[in-house]
């Protein structure tokens, strides 16, 4: 949606004309007043997809199980790399790479794997 310079100038003029609370409430009031006066202009620009419809996702399909399997394999891979990093944390290569950073990175990857596992299951009170 594109506004003309005159429309924006009208909003600014109304904003400065109020001069009650110039840096907080006045801009909001000015824009809302302009929107109420020009409602037909705004309604012409509402997309055809409004209001959006909600698509219900089906769980228990083969793709959900495949996604869960990939996430579990990735989780085990992260665990193996974590164990390898912990075992060799005093080696020069890992000291230069800063083991604390590597552990934080692996923790983030583990959280991504957990999120993928939870996302592939049916939502419940506990997972939400």
Short mmCIF file of N, CA, C and O in Angstrom, two decimals:
data_model
loop_
_atom_site.label_atom_id
_atom_site.label_comp_id
_atom_site.label_asym_id
_atom_site.label_seq_id
_atom_site.Cartn_x
_atom_site.Cartn_y
_atom_site.Cartn_z
N UNK A 1 0.84 -1.17 0.00
CA UNK A 1 0.00 0.00 0.00
C UNK A 1 0.89 1.24 0.00
O UNK A 1 1.88 1.31 0.73
N UNK A 2 0.55 2.18 -0.83
CA UNK A 2 1.36 3.38 -0.97
C UNK A 2 0.49 4.60 -0.69
O UNK A 2 -0.61 4.72 -1.21
N UNK A 3 1.00 5.48 0.17
CA UNK A 3 0.29 6.71 0.49
C UNK A 3 0.90 7.86 -0.28
O UNK A 3 2.12 7.92 -0.48
N UNK A 4 0.06 8.80 -0.69
CA UNK A 4 0.57 9.98 -1.39
C UNK A 4 1.17 10.95 -0.38
O UNK A 4 0.94 10.86 0.83
N UNK A 5 1.91 11.90 -0.89
CA UNK A 5 2.52 12.92 -0.02
C UNK A 5 1.43 13.75 0.67
O UNK A 5 1.60 14.16 1.82
N UNK A 6 0.33 13.99 -0.01
CA UNK A 6 -0.75 14.78 0.59
C UNK A 6 -1.39 14.04 1.77
O UNK A 6 -1.73 14.66 2.78
N UNK A 7 -1.55 12.73 1.63
CA UNK A 7 -2.13 11.95 2.73
C UNK A 7 -1.20 11.95 3.94
O UNK A 7 -1.65 12.13 5.08
N UNK A 8 0.07 11.77 3.71
CA UNK A 8 1.03 11.78 4.82
C UNK A 8 1.13 13.18 5.43
O UNK A 8 1.18 13.33 6.65
N UNK A 9 1.08 14.20 4.58
CA UNK A 9 1.11 15.56 5.10
C UNK A 9 -0.11 15.84 5.96
O UNK A 9 -0.02 16.53 6.99
N UNK A 10 -1.25 15.29 5.58
CA UNK A 10 -2.46 15.46 6.39
C UNK A 10 -2.28 14.82 7.77
O UNK A 10 -2.69 15.41 8.79
N UNK A 11 -1.66 13.65 7.82
CA UNK A 11 -1.42 13.01 9.12
C UNK A 11 -0.46 13.83 9.97
O UNK A 11 -0.69 14.04 11.16
N UNK A 12 0.62 14.33 9.35
CA UNK A 12 1.58 15.16 10.09
C UNK A 12 0.94 16.45 10.58
O UNK A 12 1.17 16.90 11.70
N UNK A 13 0.13 17.08 9.73
CA UNK A 13 -0.51 18.33 10.11
C UNK A 13 -1.43 18.12 11.31
O UNK A 13 -1.44 18.91 12.26
N UNK A 14 -2.19 17.04 11.29
CA UNK A 14 -3.08 16.72 12.41
C UNK A 14 -2.27 16.42 13.66
O UNK A 14 -2.65 16.80 14.77
N UNK A 15 -1.13 15.75 13.49
CA UNK A 15 -0.27 15.43 14.63
C UNK A 15 0.22 16.70 15.31
O UNK A 15 0.14 16.86 16.52
N UNK A 16 0.72 17.66 14.54
CA UNK A 16 1.27 18.88 15.13
C UNK A 16 0.18 19.84 15.60
O UNK A 16 0.41 20.66 16.47
N UNK A 17 -1.00 19.73 15.02
CA UNK A 17 -2.10 20.60 15.42
C UNK A 17 -2.59 20.27 16.83
O UNK A 17 -2.97 21.15 17.59
N UNK A 18 -2.58 18.97 17.18
CA UNK A 18 -3.06 18.57 18.53
C UNK A 18 -2.20 19.17 19.62
O UNK A 18 -2.72 19.76 20.55
N UNK A 19 -0.89 18.96 19.56
CA UNK A 19 0.10 19.53 20.48
C UNK A 19 -0.25 19.31 21.96
O UNK A 19 -0.07 20.18 22.79
N UNK A 20 -0.77 18.12 22.27
CA UNK A 20 -1.05 17.77 23.66
C UNK A 20 0.06 16.88 24.21
O UNK A 20 0.65 17.17 25.23
N UNK A 21 0.33 15.83 23.47
CA UNK A 21 1.36 14.87 23.88
C UNK A 21 2.12 14.49 22.61
O UNK A 21 1.97 13.39 22.10
N UNK A 22 2.94 15.41 22.12
CA UNK A 22 3.49 15.31 20.77
C UNK A 22 4.30 14.04 20.53
O UNK A 22 4.32 13.51 19.43
N UNK A 23 5.01 13.51 21.52
CA UNK A 23 5.90 12.38 21.26
C UNK A 23 5.36 11.05 21.74
O UNK A 23 6.09 10.08 21.79
N UNK A 24 4.09 10.99 22.10
CA UNK A 24 3.56 9.70 22.54
C UNK A 24 2.19 9.42 21.92
O UNK A 24 2.08 8.64 21.00
N UNK A 25 1.15 10.10 22.39
CA UNK A 25 -0.20 9.76 21.98
C UNK A 25 -0.63 10.45 20.69
O UNK A 25 -1.40 9.89 19.92
N UNK A 26 -0.17 11.66 20.46
CA UNK A 26 -0.62 12.43 19.30
C UNK A 26 -0.39 11.73 17.96
O UNK A 26 -1.28 11.73 17.11
N UNK A 27 0.78 11.12 17.69
CA UNK A 27 0.95 10.44 16.39
C UNK A 27 -0.04 9.30 16.19
O UNK A 27 -0.61 9.14 15.11
N UNK A 28 -0.26 8.54 17.24
CA UNK A 28 -1.20 7.42 17.15
C UNK A 28 -2.61 7.93 16.88
O UNK A 28 -3.33 7.40 16.03
N UNK A 29 -3.01 8.96 17.58
CA UNK A 29 -4.34 9.52 17.40
C UNK A 29 -4.50 10.10 16.00
O UNK A 29 -5.54 9.95 15.37
N UNK A 30 -3.47 10.73 15.50
CA UNK A 30 -3.51 11.32 14.17
C UNK A 30 -3.69 10.24 13.10
O UNK A 30 -4.52 10.38 12.19
N UNK A 31 -2.95 9.17 13.20
CA UNK A 31 -3.05 8.10 12.21
C UNK A 31 -4.40 7.40 12.31
O UNK A 31 -5.04 7.09 11.29
N UNK A 32 -4.87 7.16 13.52
CA UNK A 32 -6.18 6.51 13.68
C UNK A 32 -7.30 7.39 13.15
O UNK A 32 -8.25 6.90 12.53
N UNK A 33 -7.22 8.70 13.39
CA UNK A 33 -8.24 9.61 12.88
C UNK A 33 -8.21 9.63 11.35
O UNK A 33 -9.26 9.62 10.70
N UNK A 34 -7.00 9.64 10.76
CA UNK A 34 -6.89 9.61 9.31
C UNK A 34 -7.47 8.30 8.75
O UNK A 34 -8.17 8.31 7.74
N UNK A 35 -7.18 7.18 9.42
CA UNK A 35 -7.71 5.89 8.97
C UNK A 35 -9.23 5.86 9.05
O UNK A 35 -9.89 5.31 8.16
N UNK A 36 -9.80 6.46 10.10
CA UNK A 36 -11.27 6.49 10.21
C UNK A 36 -11.88 7.34 9.11
O UNK A 36 -12.94 7.00 8.57
N UNK A 37 -11.24 8.45 8.75
CA UNK A 37 -11.76 9.32 7.69
C UNK A 37 -11.59 8.72 6.31
O UNK A 37 -12.37 9.00 5.40
N UNK A 38 -10.58 7.89 6.11
CA UNK A 38 -10.27 7.32 4.79
C UNK A 38 -10.44 5.80 4.78
O UNK A 38 -9.65 5.09 4.16
N UNK A 39 -11.46 5.34 5.42
CA UNK A 39 -11.68 3.89 5.54
C UNK A 39 -11.91 3.23 4.18
O UNK A 39 -11.45 2.12 3.94
N UNK A 40 -12.59 3.92 3.28
CA UNK A 40 -12.86 3.32 1.96
C UNK A 40 -11.56 3.11 1.19
O UNK A 40 -11.41 2.11 0.48
N UNK A 41 -10.61 4.03 1.33
CA UNK A 41 -9.31 3.86 0.68
C UNK A 41 -8.57 2.65 1.24
O UNK A 41 -7.97 1.87 0.49
N UNK A 42 -8.64 2.47 2.54
CA UNK A 42 -7.97 1.34 3.17
C UNK A 42 -8.65 0.02 2.81
O UNK A 42 -7.98 -0.99 2.61
N UNK A 43 -9.97 0.01 2.73
CA UNK A 43 -10.69 -1.24 2.42
C UNK A 43 -10.42 -1.71 1.00
O UNK A 43 -10.49 -2.90 0.73
N UNK A 44 -10.12 -0.80 0.10
CA UNK A 44 -9.80 -1.21 -1.27
C UNK A 44 -8.50 -1.99 -1.35
O UNK A 44 -8.25 -2.72 -2.29
N UNK A 45 -7.64 -1.83 -0.37
CA UNK A 45 -6.32 -2.47 -0.39
C UNK A 45 -6.25 -3.73 0.47
O UNK A 45 -5.16 -4.26 0.67
N UNK A 46 -7.37 -4.20 0.99
CA UNK A 46 -7.37 -5.44 1.76
C UNK A 46 -7.18 -6.60 0.79
O UNK A 46 -7.89 -6.70 -0.22
N UNK A 47 -6.24 -7.49 1.03
CA UNK A 47 -6.00 -8.60 0.09
C UNK A 47 -7.18 -9.57 0.07
O UNK A 47 -7.97 -9.66 1.01
N UNK A 48 -7.28 -10.31 -1.03
CA UNK A 48 -8.37 -11.28 -1.18
C UNK A 48 -8.29 -12.40 -0.17
O UNK A 48 -9.29 -13.04 0.14
N UNK A 49 -7.11 -12.66 0.33
CA UNK A 49 -6.92 -13.76 1.27
C UNK A 49 -7.30 -13.39 2.71
O UNK A 49 -7.10 -14.18 3.62
N UNK A 50 -7.84 -12.18 2.91
CA UNK A 50 -8.22 -11.76 4.27
C UNK A 50 -9.67 -12.10 4.52
O UNK A 50 -10.50 -11.85 3.68
N UNK A 51 -10.08 -12.65 5.60
CA UNK A 51 -9.27 -13.17 6.69
C UNK A 51 -8.65 -14.50 6.30
O UNK A 51 -9.19 -15.24 5.49
N UNK A 52 -7.53 -14.78 6.89
CA UNK A 52 -6.82 -16.02 6.56
C UNK A 52 -7.54 -17.22 7.14
O UNK A 52 -8.11 -17.16 8.22
N UNK A 53 -7.46 -18.31 6.42
CA UNK A 53 -8.05 -19.55 6.91
C UNK A 53 -6.94 -20.39 7.55
O UNK A 53 -5.79 -20.33 7.13
N UNK A 54 -7.32 -21.16 8.52
CA UNK A 54 -6.36 -21.99 9.24
C UNK A 54 -6.42 -23.40 8.65
O UNK A 54 -7.49 -24.01 8.60
N UNK A 55 -5.28 -23.89 8.22
CA UNK A 55 -5.19 -25.24 7.69
C UNK A 55 -4.73 -26.16 8.82
O UNK A 55 -3.71 -25.92 9.45
N UNK A 56 -5.49 -27.21 9.05
CA UNK A 56 -5.15 -28.15 10.11
C UNK A 56 -4.14 -29.14 9.56
O UNK A 56 -4.36 -29.76 8.52
N UNK A 57 -3.02 -29.27 10.26
CA UNK A 57 -1.97 -30.18 9.81
C UNK A 57 -2.24 -31.57 10.34
O UNK A 57 -2.63 -31.76 11.49
N UNK A 58 -2.06 -32.56 9.47
CA UNK A 58 -2.25 -33.95 9.87
C UNK A 58 -0.94 -34.51 10.40
O UNK A 58 0.11 -34.33 9.80
N UNK A 59 -1.03 -35.18 11.53
CA UNK A 59 0.15 -35.79 12.13
C UNK A 59 0.08 -37.29 11.95
O UNK A 59 -0.97 -37.86 11.71
N UNK A 60 1.22 -37.93 12.07
CA UNK A 60 1.28 -39.38 11.93
C UNK A 60 1.48 -39.83 10.50
O UNK A 60 1.32 -41.00 10.19
N UNK A 61 1.83 -38.91 9.61
CA UNK A 61 2.12 -39.30 8.23
C UNK A 61 3.56 -39.75 8.13
O UNK A 61 4.36 -39.58 9.05
N UNK A 62 3.90 -40.32 6.99
CA UNK A 62 5.25 -40.83 6.79
C UNK A 62 6.29 -39.71 6.87
O UNK A 62 7.39 -39.92 7.38
N UNK A 63 5.93 -38.52 6.40
CA UNK A 63 6.89 -37.42 6.44
C UNK A 63 7.20 -37.01 7.89
O UNK A 63 8.32 -36.61 8.20
N UNK A 64 6.20 -37.11 8.78
CA UNK A 64 6.45 -36.80 10.20
C UNK A 64 7.42 -37.79 10.80
O UNK A 64 8.32 -37.41 11.56
N UNK A 65 7.23 -39.06 10.49
CA UNK A 65 8.13 -40.08 11.02
C UNK A 65 9.53 -39.94 10.44
O UNK A 65 10.52 -40.14 11.14
N UNK A 66 9.62 -39.60 9.16
CA UNK A 66 10.94 -39.41 8.55
C UNK A 66 11.65 -38.21 9.17
O UNK A 66 12.86 -38.26 9.45
N UNK A 67 10.92 -37.13 9.41
CA UNK A 67 11.51 -35.95 10.04
C UNK A 67 11.99 -36.27 11.45
O UNK A 67 13.06 -35.83 11.88
N UNK A 68 11.21 -37.07 12.17
CA UNK A 68 11.62 -37.45 13.52
C UNK A 68 12.87 -38.32 13.48
O UNK A 68 13.77 -38.16 14.30
N UNK A 69 12.95 -39.24 12.51
CA UNK A 69 14.12 -40.10 12.40
C UNK A 69 15.37 -39.28 12.08
O UNK A 69 16.43 -39.50 12.68
N UNK A 70 15.25 -38.32 11.18
CA UNK A 70 16.40 -37.47 10.84
C UNK A 70 16.82 -36.66 12.06
O UNK A 70 18.02 -36.50 12.35
N UNK A 71 15.84 -36.13 12.82
CA UNK A 71 16.16 -35.34 14.02
C UNK A 71 16.84 -36.20 15.08
O UNK A 71 17.77 -35.75 15.75
N UNK A 72 16.41 -37.44 15.23
CA UNK A 72 17.04 -38.33 16.22
C UNK A 72 18.47 -38.67 15.80
O UNK A 72 19.39 -38.68 16.62
N UNK A 73 18.67 -38.94 14.51
CA UNK A 73 20.02 -39.21 14.01
C UNK A 73 20.92 -38.00 14.22
O UNK A 73 22.07 -38.11 14.66
N UNK A 74 20.37 -36.81 13.95
CA UNK A 74 21.15 -35.59 14.18
C UNK A 74 21.46 -35.39 15.65
O UNK A 74 22.56 -34.95 16.01
N UNK A 75 20.53 -35.77 16.51
CA UNK A 75 20.76 -35.64 17.96
C UNK A 75 21.89 -36.56 18.41
O UNK A 75 22.74 -36.16 19.21
N UNK A 76 21.89 -37.79 17.91
CA UNK A 76 22.98 -38.70 18.25
C UNK A 76 24.32 -38.19 17.69
O UNK A 76 25.37 -38.33 18.34
N UNK A 77 24.30 -37.59 16.51
CA UNK A 77 25.52 -37.02 15.94
C UNK A 77 26.04 -35.88 16.80
O UNK A 77 27.25 -35.78 17.05
N UNK A 78 25.13 -35.03 17.27
CA UNK A 78 25.54 -33.94 18.16
C UNK A 78 26.12 -34.50 19.44
O UNK A 78 27.13 -34.02 19.96
N UNK A 79 25.51 -35.57 19.98
CA UNK A 79 26.04 -36.20 21.19
C UNK A 79 27.43 -36.77 20.98
O UNK A 79 28.30 -36.64 21.85
N UNK A 80 27.64 -37.40 19.82
CA UNK A 80 28.96 -37.97 19.53
C UNK A 80 30.01 -36.86 19.40
O UNK A 80 31.14 -36.99 19.92
N UNK A 81 29.67 -35.78 18.72
CA UNK A 81 30.61 -34.67 18.58
C UNK A 81 30.87 -34.02 19.93
O UNK A 81 32.00 -33.62 20.24
N UNK A 82 29.84 -33.94 20.76
CA UNK A 82 30.01 -33.38 22.10
C UNK A 82 30.98 -34.23 22.93
O UNK A 82 31.87 -33.70 23.59
N UNK A 83 30.80 -35.55 22.86
CA UNK A 83 31.70 -36.45 23.60
C UNK A 83 33.14 -36.33 23.08
O UNK A 83 34.10 -36.29 23.86
N UNK A 84 33.29 -36.27 21.75
CA UNK A 84 34.62 -36.13 21.16
C UNK A 84 35.26 -34.81 21.57
O UNK A 84 36.46 -34.77 21.90
N UNK A 85 34.49 -33.75 21.57
CA UNK A 85 35.01 -32.44 21.96
C UNK A 85 35.39 -32.43 23.43
O UNK A 85 36.42 -31.87 23.82
N UNK A 86 34.56 -33.05 24.27
CA UNK A 86 34.85 -33.10 25.71
C UNK A 86 36.14 -33.89 25.98
O UNK A 86 36.96 -33.51 26.80
N UNK A 87 36.29 -35.01 25.25
CA UNK A 87 37.47 -35.85 25.45
C UNK A 87 38.74 -35.14 25.02
O UNK A 87 39.78 -35.25 25.68
N UNK A 88 38.68 -34.38 23.94
CA UNK A 88 39.88 -33.73 23.37
C UNK A 88 39.93 -32.24 23.65
O UNK A 88 40.61 -31.50 22.93
N UNK A 89 39.26 -31.77 24.68
CA UNK A 89 39.19 -30.33 24.94
C UNK A 89 40.53 -29.71 25.31
O UNK A 89 40.72 -28.51 25.20
N UNK A 90 41.50 -30.53 25.75
CA UNK A 90 42.81 -29.98 26.11
C UNK A 90 43.79 -29.99 24.94
O UNK A 90 44.91 -29.48 25.08
N UNK A 91 43.42 -30.54 23.81
CA UNK A 91 44.28 -30.52 22.62
C UNK A 91 44.37 -29.09 22.08
O UNK A 91 43.45 -28.29 22.25
N UNK A 92 45.49 -28.79 21.44
CA UNK A 92 45.71 -27.43 20.95
C UNK A 92 44.63 -26.96 19.98
O UNK A 92 44.22 -25.80 20.02
N UNK A 93 44.17 -27.84 19.11
CA UNK A 93 43.16 -27.46 18.12
C UNK A 93 41.89 -26.98 18.82
O UNK A 93 41.30 -25.96 18.46
N UNK A 94 41.47 -27.70 19.84
CA UNK A 94 40.25 -27.33 20.56
C UNK A 94 40.48 -26.13 21.48
O UNK A 94 39.58 -25.33 21.68
N UNK A 95 41.68 -26.01 22.02
CA UNK A 95 41.97 -24.85 22.86
C UNK A 95 41.90 -23.57 22.03
O UNK A 95 41.33 -22.57 22.45
N UNK A 96 42.45 -23.63 20.81
CA UNK A 96 42.40 -22.47 19.93
C UNK A 96 40.97 -22.17 19.48
O UNK A 96 40.62 -21.02 19.22
N UNK A 97 40.17 -23.22 19.35
CA UNK A 97 38.78 -23.04 18.92
C UNK A 97 37.87 -22.65 20.06
O UNK A 97 36.68 -22.47 19.85
N UNK A 98 38.38 -22.52 21.26
CA UNK A 98 37.64 -22.14 22.45
C UNK A 98 36.52 -23.13 22.76
O UNK A 98 35.41 -23.01 22.25
N UNK A 99 36.81 -24.12 23.58
CA UNK A 99 35.84 -25.18 23.87
C UNK A 99 34.50 -24.66 24.41
O UNK A 99 33.46 -25.23 24.10
N UNK A 100 34.53 -23.57 25.18
CA UNK A 100 33.26 -23.04 25.69
C UNK A 100 32.33 -22.64 24.55
O UNK A 100 31.13 -22.89 24.59
N UNK A 101 32.90 -22.01 23.52
CA UNK A 101 32.10 -21.65 22.36
C UNK A 101 31.58 -22.89 21.64
O UNK A 101 30.42 -22.93 21.22
N UNK A 102 32.43 -23.90 21.50
CA UNK A 102 32.00 -25.13 20.84
C UNK A 102 30.88 -25.81 21.61
O UNK A 102 29.92 -26.32 21.02
N UNK A 103 30.98 -25.81 22.95
CA UNK A 103 29.91 -26.42 23.75
C UNK A 103 28.61 -25.64 23.62
O UNK A 103 27.53 -26.24 23.55
N UNK A 104 28.69 -24.32 23.57
CA UNK A 104 27.46 -23.53 23.37
C UNK A 104 26.86 -23.80 22.00
O UNK A 104 25.64 -23.92 21.87
N UNK A 105 27.69 -23.93 21.00
CA UNK A 105 27.22 -24.22 19.66
C UNK A 105 26.55 -25.59 19.61
O UNK A 105 25.47 -25.74 19.03
N UNK A 106 27.17 -26.57 20.23
CA UNK A 106 26.58 -27.91 20.25
C UNK A 106 25.29 -27.94 21.07
O UNK A 106 24.34 -28.66 20.72
N UNK A 107 25.22 -27.16 22.14
CA UNK A 107 23.98 -27.07 22.91
C UNK A 107 22.86 -26.48 22.06
O UNK A 107 21.73 -26.97 22.08
N UNK A 108 23.17 -25.46 21.27
CA UNK A 108 22.18 -24.89 20.36
C UNK A 108 21.72 -25.88 19.31
O UNK A 108 20.53 -25.97 18.99
N UNK A 109 22.66 -26.66 18.78
CA UNK A 109 22.29 -27.69 17.81
C UNK A 109 21.41 -28.76 18.44
O UNK A 109 20.47 -29.27 17.81
N UNK A 110 21.69 -29.11 19.69
CA UNK A 110 20.85 -30.09 20.39
C UNK A 110 19.44 -29.53 20.59
O UNK A 110 18.45 -30.27 20.43
N UNK A 111 19.33 -28.24 20.89
CA UNK A 111 18.00 -27.65 21.04
C UNK A 111 17.23 -27.64 19.71
O UNK A 111 16.01 -27.85 19.69
N UNK A 112 17.94 -27.42 18.61
CA UNK A 112 17.29 -27.48 17.30
C UNK A 112 16.78 -28.89 17.04
O UNK A 112 15.67 -29.08 16.53
N UNK A 113 17.56 -29.90 17.39
CA UNK A 113 17.13 -31.29 17.21
C UNK A 113 15.91 -31.60 18.06
O UNK A 113 14.96 -32.25 17.61
N UNK A 114 15.92 -31.14 19.30
CA UNK A 114 14.77 -31.36 20.18
C UNK A 114 13.54 -30.67 19.61
O UNK A 114 12.43 -31.23 19.61
N UNK A 115 13.71 -29.45 19.12
CA UNK A 115 12.59 -28.75 18.50
C UNK A 115 12.06 -29.48 17.27
O UNK A 115 10.84 -29.55 17.06
N UNK A 116 12.93 -30.06 16.47
CA UNK A 116 12.49 -30.82 15.30
C UNK A 116 11.73 -32.07 15.72
O UNK A 116 10.72 -32.43 15.09
N UNK A 117 12.17 -32.72 16.78
CA UNK A 117 11.45 -33.90 17.27
C UNK A 117 10.07 -33.50 17.77
O UNK A 117 9.06 -34.15 17.45
N UNK A 118 10.00 -32.44 18.55
CA UNK A 118 8.70 -32.00 19.07
C UNK A 118 7.78 -31.50 17.97
O UNK A 118 6.57 -31.68 18.03
N UNK A 119 8.35 -30.85 16.96
CA UNK A 119 7.55 -30.33 15.86
C UNK A 119 6.94 -31.45 15.03
O UNK A 119 5.88 -31.28 14.43
N UNK A 120 7.59 -32.61 14.97
CA UNK A 120 7.08 -33.72 14.17
C UNK A 120 6.05 -34.55 14.90
O UNK A 120 5.46 -35.45 14.32
N UNK A 121 5.83 -34.28 16.18
CA UNK A 121 4.82 -35.02 16.95
C UNK A 121 3.53 -34.20 17.04
O UNK A 121 3.51 -33.01 16.77
N UNK A 122 2.48 -34.87 17.45
CA UNK A 122 1.20 -34.20 17.60
C UNK A 122 1.26 -33.27 18.81
O UNK A 122 1.76 -33.67 19.87
N UNK A 123 0.78 -32.04 18.68
CA UNK A 123 0.86 -31.09 19.81
C UNK A 123 0.06 -31.59 21.00
O UNK A 123 -1.02 -32.17 20.87
N UNK A 124 0.62 -31.36 22.17
CA UNK A 124 -0.06 -31.71 23.42
C UNK A 124 0.17 -30.57 24.41
O UNK A 124 0.87 -29.62 24.11
N UNK A 125 -0.42 -30.71 25.58
CA UNK A 125 -0.23 -29.67 26.60
C UNK A 125 1.24 -29.56 26.97
O UNK A 125 1.77 -28.46 27.12
N UNK A 126 1.93 -30.68 27.11
CA UNK A 126 3.33 -30.67 27.50
C UNK A 126 4.24 -30.10 26.44
O UNK A 126 5.22 -29.41 26.74
N UNK A 127 3.99 -30.39 25.17
CA UNK A 127 4.88 -29.91 24.12
C UNK A 127 4.61 -28.47 23.75
O UNK A 127 5.48 -27.81 23.20
N UNK A 128 3.44 -27.99 24.01
CA UNK A 128 3.16 -26.59 23.71
C UNK A 128 3.62 -25.70 24.82
O UNK A 128 3.96 -24.60 24.65
#
